[in-house]
Amino acid sequence: MLDLPILSQPAVDIQTAPSNGLRVHVESYGCQMNTNDSEIVMGVMHANGYASATGPDDADVILLNTCAIRDNAEKKIHERLMHLKHYKKSNRDLVVGVLGCMAERLRVKLLDTKLVDLVVGPDEYRRVPELVDSAMGGERGIAVKLSRFETYDDIVPLRTDGVSAWTSIMRGCDKFCTFCVVPFTRGRERSRPLQSIVDETKGLWDSGFKEINLLGQNVNSYRDEVSGYDFSDLLAATARALPSMRIRYSTSHPQDMSDKLIDTMAEYDNICKHVHLPVQSGSNRILELMNRTYSVEHYIGRLERIKKAMPNCATTTDIITGFCTETEDDHLQTLELIRRIRYEGAYMFTYSPRENTKAWKMGDDVPDDVKSRRLTEIIEVQSEIARQINTREEGVTHDVLIDGPSKRDATHWKGRTDTNKIVVFTPLDATPCAVGDTVRVKIERTNKATLVGHMLAH
Ligand code: SAH
Ligand code: SF4
Ligand code: F3S
């Protein structure tokens, strides 16, 4: 369902849109790209006269920006929709919209319940104001066409967090891993122009952001079609343009993790030393069935190259347990890989079959209790490794970018190292610090998730 090169009109200029007195509340589920998409949707809504609600209670429009990656992600949305029934009862004019990957996957089925007034896929966000208007007039609507060209490059996302910004540098995915819905929910891969991303980053710095996260399902297959620049060029251009801005990116694919990209990361101090490189499985047979297009040996080679160029670079991964036909031996190979690599962290999931993917037809033959047991085993091994790695941080000094007060104790601050570890620390009485500052912190103690320390004088 891909469209032709018809570019929709940009949204109305934010300066000229008169307020329509209506308020929108948007909730984001799923990955960071959805977080940024919600900001794009709010940018479009503001440009069309809508204001932000303080929450669902004072909203005229509630939008759920959804995820379809696993069955439980969709279950969560169905539950939230059931809950929104109460809001509809107390406000009969309330408009409820489902956006994002689940909207793209389930389409008109979502209109089966009277609860949903509009269904909008990831490439049709320019049409949200028009569909909300129609819904207010009693006409429910759907817009789920995927585009080969839409990147929302001209839309100014409405951001609220003032330290770390998300920006999608590309959309879609062409990898077609056999288990994954993303190529179906987000369509073909397309990138924004390099200069526009660098300009956006400059604008973010000027408005006080200290960190940018460059997002894409496979950022390392980024390509500026006009200039031919690749992702390493983009990283270098951004790092040079804003030498004090912290630059992060996610997610990279092992097949496209080039030497050039690794060397670019190593070259610039402000490119954070953290690579999220999802491996999915430690068995070559399973990787082949998943269509991941790399072998365990290639993967290990990439990580060795990363560590050679950046010995202190943190590495994290994603793992799926219980993929079709996974045997105990395949599972043991995954455990072996985790022990060999020693990741700082991992997102670990049981396999969830998704309709229309290639793996859907392969069946789902690993029983749920086996999937869960294997998941527990990899979580246990990975947690112990993370704990051991963090123990080695005791006595080490880090630059910490402060993102807020500690949740547990407001006299402490919280922030992140450039390796993306959470640090809670005691400030210095003599040197006041604030959100957005970068301070030196000496680590005193650790657990598997957090480093705890005290601030040092500059
Ligand atoms: N583009 C990224 C991953 C995006 S989805 C990459 O290729 O690495 C995030 C993670 O969700 C994946 O890495 C995978 O581990 C997990 N995932 C995706 N589809 C899944 C499924 N059907 N069942 C379980 N986990 C899944
Ligand atoms: Fe999904 Fe694979 Fe694309 Fe990642 S690379 S989004 S797992 S199809
Ligand atoms: Fe989910 Fe879509 Fe992101 S399926 S993980 S919200 S790309």
Short mmCIF file of C-alpha atoms and ligand atoms in Angstrom, two decimals:
data_model
loop_
_atom_site.label_atom_id
_atom_site.label_comp_id
_atom_site.label_asym_id
_atom_site.label_seq_id
_atom_site.Cartn_x
_atom_site.Cartn_y
_atom_site.Cartn_z
CA MET A 1 0.00 0.00 0.00
CA LEU A 2 2.63 2.55 -1.02
CA ASP A 3 1.68 5.85 -2.53
CA LEU A 4 3.08 7.89 -5.41
CA PRO A 5 5.36 10.91 -4.97
CA ILE A 6 2.65 13.33 -3.89
CA LEU A 7 3.93 15.58 -1.13
CA SER A 8 1.19 16.90 1.09
CA GLN A 9 1.08 20.61 1.83
CA PRO A 10 3.09 21.67 4.87
CA ALA A 11 1.09 22.53 7.96
CA VAL A 12 -0.11 26.11 8.42
CA ASP A 13 2.61 28.41 9.76
CA ILE A 14 2.61 28.25 13.54
CA GLN A 15 2.65 32.08 13.80
CA THR A 16 -0.49 32.54 11.73
CA ALA A 17 -2.78 29.82 13.06
CA PRO A 18 -5.47 31.38 15.27
CA SER A 19 -6.32 29.45 18.43
CA ASN A 20 -9.47 27.34 18.10
CA GLY A 21 -9.83 26.94 21.87
CA LEU A 22 -9.48 23.14 21.73
CA ARG A 23 -6.96 21.09 23.69
CA VAL A 24 -5.13 17.91 22.68
CA HIS A 25 -3.59 15.22 24.86
CA VAL A 26 -1.27 12.70 23.21
CA GLU A 27 0.09 9.51 24.81
CA SER A 28 3.09 7.72 23.30
CA TYR A 29 3.69 3.98 23.44
CA GLY A 30 6.47 1.94 21.82
CA CYS A 31 9.84 3.19 20.69
CA GLN A 32 11.54 6.59 20.79
CA MET A 33 10.52 7.21 17.20
CA ASN A 34 6.96 7.33 18.46
CA THR A 35 7.98 9.84 21.13
CA ASN A 36 9.32 12.10 18.38
CA ASP A 37 6.30 11.41 16.16
CA SER A 38 3.98 12.56 18.95
CA GLU A 39 5.96 15.81 19.09
CA ILE A 40 5.53 16.09 15.32
CA VAL A 41 1.77 15.52 15.66
CA MET A 42 1.59 18.16 18.39
CA GLY A 43 3.58 20.49 16.12
CA VAL A 44 0.98 19.97 13.38
CA MET A 45 -1.91 20.44 15.83
CA HIS A 46 -0.48 23.65 17.32
CA ALA A 47 0.09 25.01 13.83
CA ASN A 48 -3.60 24.41 13.23
CA GLY A 49 -4.82 26.26 16.31
CA TYR A 50 -4.96 23.48 18.93
CA ALA A 51 -3.37 23.89 22.37
CA SER A 52 -1.83 21.21 24.63
CA ALA A 53 -4.06 19.80 27.36
CA THR A 54 -2.53 19.29 30.79
CA GLY A 55 -3.71 15.66 30.73
CA PRO A 56 -6.59 13.48 29.52
CA ASP A 57 -9.02 15.14 31.95
CA ASP A 58 -9.06 18.56 30.31
CA ALA A 59 -8.62 17.34 26.71
CA ASP A 60 -11.07 17.77 23.82
CA VAL A 61 -8.98 15.34 21.78
CA ILE A 62 -7.09 12.29 23.09
CA LEU A 63 -4.62 10.65 20.73
CA LEU A 64 -2.88 7.33 21.47
CA ASN A 65 0.31 6.92 19.46
CA THR A 66 0.62 3.16 19.42
CA CYS A 67 3.08 0.29 18.94
CA ALA A 68 2.48 -3.08 17.26
CA ILE A 69 5.85 -4.75 17.80
CA ARG A 70 4.56 -7.50 20.12
CA ASP A 71 1.13 -8.74 21.05
CA ASN A 72 1.41 -7.37 24.60
CA ALA A 73 2.12 -3.87 23.20
CA GLU A 74 -1.25 -4.00 21.43
CA LYS A 75 -3.02 -5.48 24.47
CA LYS A 76 -1.91 -2.48 26.49
CA ILE A 77 -3.54 -0.14 23.97
CA HIS A 78 -6.81 -2.11 23.97
CA GLU A 79 -6.86 -1.80 27.76
CA ARG A 80 -6.19 1.93 27.58
CA LEU A 81 -8.99 2.31 25.04
CA MET A 82 -11.39 0.52 27.38
CA HIS A 83 -10.37 2.93 30.11
CA LEU A 84 -11.02 5.92 27.83
CA LYS A 85 -14.68 4.84 27.73
CA HIS A 86 -15.12 6.63 31.05
CA TYR A 87 -13.81 9.86 29.57
CA LYS A 88 -16.22 9.54 26.66
CA LYS A 89 -19.11 9.01 29.07
CA SER A 90 -18.34 12.21 30.94
CA ASN A 91 -17.59 14.21 27.76
CA ARG A 92 -19.77 13.14 24.82
CA ASP A 93 -17.86 15.49 22.46
CA LEU A 94 -14.48 13.96 23.25
CA VAL A 95 -12.59 12.82 20.14
CA VAL A 96 -10.37 9.72 20.50
CA GLY A 97 -7.78 8.87 17.86
CA VAL A 98 -5.45 5.92 17.39
CA LEU A 99 -2.20 6.80 15.63
CA GLY A 100 1.01 4.93 14.89
CA CYS A 101 2.00 1.37 14.10
CA MET A 102 -1.08 -0.37 15.51
CA ALA A 103 -3.29 2.03 13.54
CA GLU A 104 -1.37 1.07 10.42
CA ARG A 105 -1.64 -2.65 11.18
CA LEU A 106 -5.25 -2.93 12.29
CA ARG A 107 -6.68 -0.07 10.21
CA VAL A 108 -10.44 -0.14 9.83
CA LYS A 109 -10.77 -2.88 12.48
CA LEU A 110 -10.05 -0.21 15.06
CA LEU A 111 -13.21 1.60 14.03
CA ASP A 112 -15.26 -1.50 15.00
CA THR A 113 -15.57 -0.09 18.48
CA LYS A 114 -17.60 3.14 18.69
CA LEU A 115 -14.86 4.46 20.92
CA VAL A 116 -12.35 5.35 18.20
CA ASP A 117 -13.09 8.35 15.98
CA LEU A 118 -9.97 8.45 13.85
CA VAL A 119 -7.23 6.01 12.81
CA VAL A 120 -4.03 7.52 11.38
CA GLY A 121 -0.90 5.69 10.25
CA PRO A 122 2.70 6.98 10.69
CA ASP A 123 2.91 8.66 7.28
CA GLU A 124 -0.38 10.60 7.43
CA TYR A 125 0.12 12.86 10.44
CA ARG A 126 -0.38 16.02 8.39
CA ARG A 127 -4.00 14.96 8.08
CA VAL A 128 -4.71 14.64 11.82
CA PRO A 129 -6.25 18.16 12.17
CA GLU A 130 -8.56 17.56 9.20
CA LEU A 131 -9.65 14.16 10.56
CA VAL A 132 -10.19 15.59 14.05
CA ASP A 133 -12.35 18.35 12.53
CA SER A 134 -14.45 15.77 10.70
CA ALA A 135 -14.76 13.65 13.84
CA MET A 136 -16.06 16.71 15.69
CA GLY A 137 -18.69 16.97 12.98
CA GLY A 138 -19.64 13.34 13.62
CA GLU A 139 -17.71 11.76 10.75
CA ARG A 140 -15.19 9.09 11.76
CA GLY A 141 -12.14 8.77 9.52
CA ILE A 142 -9.10 6.73 8.59
CA ALA A 143 -5.79 7.64 6.87
CA VAL A 144 -3.24 4.83 6.65
CA LYS A 145 -1.46 5.27 3.33
CA LEU A 146 2.29 4.66 3.55
CA SER A 147 4.61 6.98 1.69
CA ARG A 148 7.99 6.56 0.02
CA PHE A 149 8.81 10.21 0.65
CA GLU A 150 7.22 11.59 3.81
CA THR A 151 9.84 12.56 6.43
CA TYR A 152 8.07 15.55 8.09
CA ASP A 153 11.30 17.41 7.48
CA ASP A 154 9.53 20.81 7.41
CA ILE A 155 7.45 20.26 10.56
CA VAL A 156 8.71 21.74 13.81
CA PRO A 157 8.13 19.12 16.53
CA LEU A 158 6.61 20.49 19.74
CA ARG A 159 9.10 19.40 22.39
CA THR A 160 8.66 19.75 26.13
CA ASP A 161 11.76 18.16 27.73
CA GLY A 162 14.53 20.73 27.80
CA VAL A 163 17.73 18.66 28.06
CA SER A 164 17.63 15.77 25.66
CA ALA A 165 15.83 15.89 22.30
CA TRP A 166 14.77 13.08 19.99
CA THR A 167 14.87 13.53 16.26
CA SER A 168 14.07 10.99 13.58
CA ILE A 169 16.64 11.23 10.80
CA MET A 170 14.96 8.58 8.71
CA ARG A 171 11.72 6.60 8.60
CA GLY A 172 10.69 3.07 7.68
CA CYS A 173 12.76 -0.08 7.34
CA ASP A 174 13.79 -2.23 4.37
CA LYS A 175 15.43 -5.08 6.28
CA PHE A 176 12.40 -7.35 6.60
CA CYS A 177 13.57 -9.43 9.53
CA THR A 178 11.12 -12.30 9.39
CA PHE A 179 9.65 -11.67 12.87
CA CYS A 180 9.11 -7.93 12.56
CA VAL A 181 6.07 -5.79 11.74
CA VAL A 182 7.98 -2.51 11.30
CA PRO A 183 8.47 -2.74 7.49
CA PHE A 184 4.68 -3.18 7.24
CA THR A 185 3.68 -0.50 9.73
CA ARG A 186 6.26 2.12 8.76
CA GLY A 187 6.89 1.37 5.10
CA ARG A 188 10.02 1.89 3.04
CA GLU A 189 13.21 3.39 4.32
CA ARG A 190 13.78 7.10 3.54
CA SER A 191 16.16 9.69 5.01
CA ARG A 192 16.00 13.40 5.71
CA PRO A 193 18.63 15.68 4.13
CA LEU A 194 21.84 16.03 6.17
CA GLN A 195 21.82 19.81 6.26
CA SER A 196 18.29 19.97 7.61
CA ILE A 197 19.22 17.65 10.51
CA VAL A 198 22.34 19.70 11.31
CA ASP A 199 20.24 22.89 11.22
CA GLU A 200 17.62 21.34 13.51
CA THR A 201 20.37 20.33 15.95
CA LYS A 202 21.73 23.90 15.96
CA GLY A 203 18.23 25.19 16.70
CA LEU A 204 17.90 22.71 19.57
CA TRP A 205 21.20 23.87 21.05
CA ASP A 206 20.08 27.50 20.79
CA SER A 207 16.88 26.68 22.65
CA GLY A 208 18.79 25.02 25.50
CA PHE A 209 18.95 21.30 24.63
CA LYS A 210 22.25 19.68 25.56
CA GLU A 211 21.84 16.28 23.95
CA ILE A 212 20.37 14.98 20.73
CA ASN A 213 19.32 11.41 19.97
CA LEU A 214 19.38 10.68 16.25
CA LEU A 215 16.72 8.06 15.63
CA GLY A 216 15.91 5.47 13.02
CA GLN A 217 15.22 1.73 12.85
CA ASN A 218 18.62 1.38 11.15
CA VAL A 219 20.41 4.67 11.47
CA ASN A 220 23.52 3.22 9.89
CA SER A 221 21.76 2.77 6.57
CA TYR A 222 20.98 6.52 6.57
CA ARG A 223 21.70 8.12 3.19
CA ASP A 224 21.15 11.67 2.02
CA GLU A 225 19.88 10.90 -1.48
CA VAL A 226 20.97 14.21 -2.98
CA SER A 227 24.49 14.58 -1.58
CA GLY A 228 25.19 10.87 -1.05
CA TYR A 229 26.32 11.46 2.55
CA ASP A 230 26.05 8.45 4.86
CA PHE A 231 25.41 8.16 8.59
CA SER A 232 29.08 8.65 9.55
CA ASP A 233 29.07 11.90 7.57
CA LEU A 234 25.94 13.02 9.38
CA LEU A 235 27.42 12.19 12.80
CA ALA A 236 30.64 14.03 11.96
CA ALA A 237 28.79 17.07 10.58
CA THR A 238 26.59 17.29 13.68
CA ALA A 239 29.51 16.75 16.06
CA ARG A 240 31.57 19.47 14.33
CA ALA A 241 28.68 21.96 14.17
CA LEU A 242 27.89 21.61 17.89
CA PRO A 243 31.08 20.55 19.72
CA SER A 244 29.44 20.84 23.16
CA MET A 245 26.22 18.99 22.28
CA ARG A 246 26.09 15.34 23.29
CA ILE A 247 25.17 13.21 20.32
CA ARG A 248 23.57 9.78 20.63
CA TYR A 249 21.98 7.50 18.10
CA SER A 250 19.81 4.43 17.96
CA THR A 251 19.32 1.81 16.54
CA SER A 252 22.13 0.45 14.45
CA HIS A 253 22.13 -2.81 12.53
CA PRO A 254 25.15 -5.17 12.81
CA GLN A 255 25.34 -5.61 9.05
CA ASP A 256 25.82 -1.85 8.46
CA MET A 257 28.20 -1.16 11.37
CA SER A 258 31.07 0.06 9.19
CA ASP A 259 34.67 0.80 10.20
CA LYS A 260 34.05 4.37 9.04
CA LEU A 261 31.18 4.74 11.50
CA ILE A 262 33.20 3.27 14.37
CA ASP A 263 36.17 5.53 13.60
CA THR A 264 33.91 8.60 13.40
CA MET A 265 32.49 7.78 16.84
CA ALA A 266 36.01 7.44 18.21
CA GLU A 267 37.17 10.71 16.62
CA TYR A 268 34.66 13.09 18.26
CA ASP A 269 34.50 13.48 22.04
CA ASN A 270 30.89 14.68 21.91
CA ILE A 271 29.61 11.52 20.19
CA CYS A 272 28.54 9.36 23.11
CA LYS A 273 30.45 6.14 23.59
CA HIS A 274 27.47 3.82 23.55
CA VAL A 275 26.40 1.43 20.81
CA HIS A 276 23.06 -0.33 20.87
CA LEU A 277 23.58 -3.26 18.53
CA PRO A 278 20.70 -5.75 18.61
CA VAL A 279 21.93 -9.31 18.08
CA GLN A 280 18.56 -11.15 18.56
CA SER A 281 20.14 -14.62 18.86
CA GLY A 282 23.51 -16.31 19.38
CA SER A 283 22.70 -19.12 16.91
CA ASN A 284 23.58 -18.77 13.23
CA ARG A 285 20.73 -21.09 12.30
CA ILE A 286 18.20 -18.83 14.05
CA LEU A 287 19.79 -15.64 12.67
CA GLU A 288 19.37 -17.09 9.19
CA LEU A 289 15.71 -17.93 9.84
CA MET A 290 15.25 -14.40 11.17
CA ASN A 291 16.82 -12.96 7.99
CA ARG A 292 19.17 -10.87 10.09
CA THR A 293 21.80 -11.06 7.27
CA TYR A 294 24.85 -11.46 9.54
CA SER A 295 26.50 -14.34 11.36
CA VAL A 296 27.48 -14.53 15.03
CA GLU A 297 31.13 -14.36 13.88
CA HIS A 298 30.50 -11.14 11.94
CA TYR A 299 28.70 -9.68 14.95
CA ILE A 300 31.54 -10.54 17.35
CA GLY A 301 34.02 -9.06 14.85
CA ARG A 302 32.10 -5.77 14.83
CA LEU A 303 32.08 -5.57 18.61
CA GLU A 304 35.79 -6.32 18.77
CA ARG A 305 36.39 -3.51 16.28
CA ILE A 306 34.27 -1.14 18.40
CA LYS A 307 36.17 -2.02 21.57
CA LYS A 308 39.52 -1.68 19.80
CA ALA A 309 38.65 1.86 18.67
CA MET A 310 36.84 2.79 21.93
CA PRO A 311 37.87 0.55 24.85
CA ASN A 312 35.34 2.19 27.21
CA CYS A 313 32.41 2.13 24.80
CA ALA A 314 29.26 0.68 26.39
CA THR A 315 27.37 -1.89 24.36
CA THR A 316 23.75 -2.95 24.70
CA THR A 317 21.56 -5.29 22.70
CA ASP A 318 18.13 -6.78 22.03
CA ILE A 319 17.44 -10.51 22.28
CA ILE A 320 14.42 -12.62 21.36
CA THR A 321 13.94 -16.02 23.01
CA GLY A 322 11.80 -18.83 21.65
CA PHE A 323 11.80 -17.90 17.97
CA CYS A 324 10.33 -20.63 15.71
CA THR A 325 12.27 -23.92 15.97
CA GLU A 326 14.68 -22.56 18.61
CA THR A 327 16.24 -25.57 20.34
CA GLU A 328 17.90 -25.83 23.72
CA ASP A 329 21.22 -25.79 21.91
CA ASP A 330 20.34 -22.53 20.07
CA HIS A 331 19.38 -21.06 23.43
CA LEU A 332 22.69 -22.15 24.99
CA GLN A 333 24.50 -20.43 22.13
CA THR A 334 22.67 -17.19 22.95
CA LEU A 335 23.70 -17.53 26.60
CA GLU A 336 27.28 -18.18 25.50
CA LEU A 337 27.27 -15.06 23.32
CA ILE A 338 25.95 -12.90 26.19
CA ARG A 339 28.72 -14.22 28.44
CA ARG A 340 31.33 -13.61 25.79
CA ILE A 341 30.30 -10.06 24.86
CA ARG A 342 29.41 -8.90 28.39
CA TYR A 343 26.85 -6.22 27.51
CA GLU A 344 26.18 -3.26 29.78
CA GLY A 345 22.48 -3.89 29.22
CA ALA A 346 19.95 -5.74 27.10
CA TYR A 347 16.27 -5.60 26.19
CA MET A 348 15.07 -9.17 26.23
CA PHE A 349 11.76 -10.47 24.88
CA THR A 350 9.92 -13.71 24.21
CA TYR A 351 9.03 -14.16 20.57
CA SER A 352 5.58 -12.84 19.68
CA PRO A 353 4.27 -13.99 16.27
CA ARG A 354 2.99 -11.14 14.11
CA GLU A 355 0.46 -11.66 11.36
CA ASN A 356 1.66 -11.21 7.75
CA THR A 357 5.36 -11.52 8.62
CA LYS A 358 7.35 -14.38 7.09
CA ALA A 359 7.86 -15.96 10.50
CA TRP A 360 4.08 -16.07 11.04
CA LYS A 361 3.97 -18.85 8.44
CA MET A 362 6.88 -20.69 10.09
CA GLY A 363 4.65 -21.38 13.09
CA ASP A 364 5.19 -20.69 16.75
CA ASP A 365 6.38 -24.05 17.98
CA VAL A 366 8.27 -23.19 21.16
CA PRO A 367 5.81 -23.57 24.06
CA ASP A 368 5.17 -20.44 26.13
CA ASP A 369 6.60 -21.97 29.31
CA VAL A 370 9.84 -22.84 27.49
CA LYS A 371 10.08 -19.31 26.01
CA SER A 372 9.57 -17.80 29.46
CA ARG A 373 12.07 -20.10 31.13
CA ARG A 374 14.69 -19.25 28.51
CA LEU A 375 13.90 -15.55 28.95
CA THR A 376 14.39 -15.85 32.72
CA GLU A 377 17.72 -17.58 32.15
CA ILE A 378 19.07 -14.90 29.83
CA ILE A 379 17.80 -12.13 32.12
CA GLU A 380 19.57 -13.74 35.09
CA VAL A 381 22.88 -14.10 33.25
CA GLN A 382 22.67 -10.58 31.77
CA SER A 383 21.72 -8.97 35.12
CA GLU A 384 24.69 -10.53 36.86
CA ILE A 385 27.02 -9.31 34.08
CA ALA A 386 25.56 -5.77 34.29
CA ARG A 387 26.05 -5.82 38.06
CA GLN A 388 29.68 -6.96 37.71
CA ILE A 389 30.43 -4.36 35.03
CA ASN A 390 28.94 -1.61 37.18
CA THR A 391 30.99 -2.70 40.20
CA ARG A 392 34.07 -1.79 38.19
CA GLU A 393 32.75 1.78 37.98
CA GLU A 394 33.34 2.27 41.73
CA GLY A 395 36.05 4.92 42.16
CA VAL A 396 35.75 6.05 38.52
CA THR A 397 34.95 9.70 37.64
CA HIS A 398 32.35 10.54 34.95
CA ASP A 399 30.98 13.61 33.21
CA VAL A 400 27.27 13.54 34.06
CA LEU A 401 24.64 15.51 32.16
CA ILE A 402 22.00 16.41 34.76
CA ASP A 403 18.41 15.67 33.74
CA GLY A 404 16.58 16.27 37.03
CA PRO A 405 16.40 15.72 40.76
CA SER A 406 16.59 12.14 42.02
CA LYS A 407 13.11 10.63 42.33
CA ARG A 408 13.90 9.07 45.70
CA ASP A 409 15.60 12.03 47.32
CA ALA A 410 15.14 15.59 46.05
CA THR A 411 18.45 16.69 47.62
CA HIS A 412 20.25 14.45 45.10
CA TRP A 413 20.53 14.96 41.35
CA LYS A 414 20.18 12.44 38.56
CA GLY A 415 21.82 12.32 35.15
CA ARG A 416 23.60 10.15 32.60
CA THR A 417 27.17 9.33 31.69
CA ASP A 418 28.12 9.46 28.03
CA THR A 419 27.96 5.65 28.15
CA ASN A 420 24.25 6.14 28.97
CA LYS A 421 24.41 4.93 32.58
CA ILE A 422 22.10 6.50 35.14
CA VAL A 423 23.94 8.29 37.94
CA VAL A 424 22.45 9.60 41.18
CA PHE A 425 24.74 11.94 43.06
CA THR A 426 25.14 14.31 46.01
CA PRO A 427 25.78 17.89 44.85
CA LEU A 428 28.48 20.15 46.26
CA ASP A 429 27.14 22.78 48.66
CA ALA A 430 29.58 25.35 47.35
CA THR A 431 28.82 24.84 43.64
CA PRO A 432 25.15 25.06 42.72
CA CYS A 433 24.14 22.95 39.74
CA ALA A 434 21.02 22.75 37.60
CA VAL A 435 19.26 20.61 35.03
CA GLY A 436 21.27 20.74 31.80
CA ASP A 437 24.66 21.20 33.52
CA THR A 438 27.45 18.70 32.97
CA VAL A 439 29.36 17.96 36.19
CA ARG A 440 32.16 15.62 37.30
CA VAL A 441 30.91 12.83 39.55
CA LYS A 442 32.96 10.23 41.40
CA ILE A 443 31.17 6.90 41.70
CA GLU A 444 31.02 5.34 45.19
CA ARG A 445 28.69 2.39 44.84
CA THR A 446 26.62 0.68 42.16
CA ASN A 447 23.91 -1.84 41.45
CA LYS A 448 22.92 -3.42 38.14
CA ALA A 449 20.94 -0.35 37.02
CA THR A 450 22.40 2.73 38.74
CA LEU A 451 25.68 4.34 39.73
CA VAL A 452 25.69 6.38 42.95
CA GLY A 453 28.33 9.04 43.69
CA HIS A 454 29.23 12.57 44.68
CA MET A 455 29.99 15.67 42.66
CA LEU A 456 33.60 16.89 42.43
CA ALA A 457 34.75 20.49 42.28
CA HIS A 458 35.55 21.60 38.72
N1 SAH B 1 15.39 -1.86 14.21
C1 SAH B 1 15.89 -2.45 15.37
C2 SAH B 1 14.84 -3.04 16.28
C3 SAH B 1 13.50 -2.46 16.37
S1 SAH B 1 12.28 -3.33 17.24
C4 SAH B 1 16.84 -3.56 14.96
O1 SAH B 1 16.73 -4.12 13.94
O2 SAH B 1 17.68 -3.90 15.73
C5 SAH B 1 13.02 -3.52 18.84
C6 SAH B 1 13.23 -4.93 19.25
O3 SAH B 1 11.99 -5.59 19.44
C7 SAH B 1 13.95 -5.82 18.25
O4 SAH B 1 15.33 -5.62 18.26
C8 SAH B 1 13.56 -7.20 18.70
O5 SAH B 1 14.44 -7.69 19.68
C9 SAH B 1 12.19 -6.98 19.32
N2 SAH B 1 11.12 -7.55 18.48
C10 SAH B 1 10.76 -7.15 17.25
N3 SAH B 1 9.76 -7.94 16.78
C11 SAH B 1 9.50 -8.85 17.75
C12 SAH B 1 8.59 -9.94 17.87
N4 SAH B 1 7.77 -10.26 16.88
N5 SAH B 1 8.60 -10.65 19.01
C13 SAH B 1 9.45 -10.33 20.02
N6 SAH B 1 10.32 -9.32 19.96
C14 SAH B 1 10.37 -8.59 18.85
FE1 SF4 B 2 12.39 -4.76 12.36
FE2 SF4 B 2 14.57 -5.86 11.41
FE3 SF4 B 2 13.78 -3.47 10.54
FE4 SF4 B 2 14.74 -3.75 12.99
S1 SF4 B 2 15.87 -4.12 11.11
S2 SF4 B 2 12.92 -2.63 12.40
S3 SF4 B 2 13.99 -5.75 13.59
S4 SF4 B 2 12.72 -5.39 10.22
FE1 F3S B 3 6.55 -0.13 17.97
FE2 F3S B 3 6.29 1.00 15.66
FE3 F3S B 3 8.32 1.66 17.18
S1 F3S B 3 5.87 -1.11 16.10
S2 F3S B 3 8.70 -0.24 18.28
S3 F3S B 3 6.20 2.01 17.64
S4 F3S B 3 8.33 1.52 14.97
#
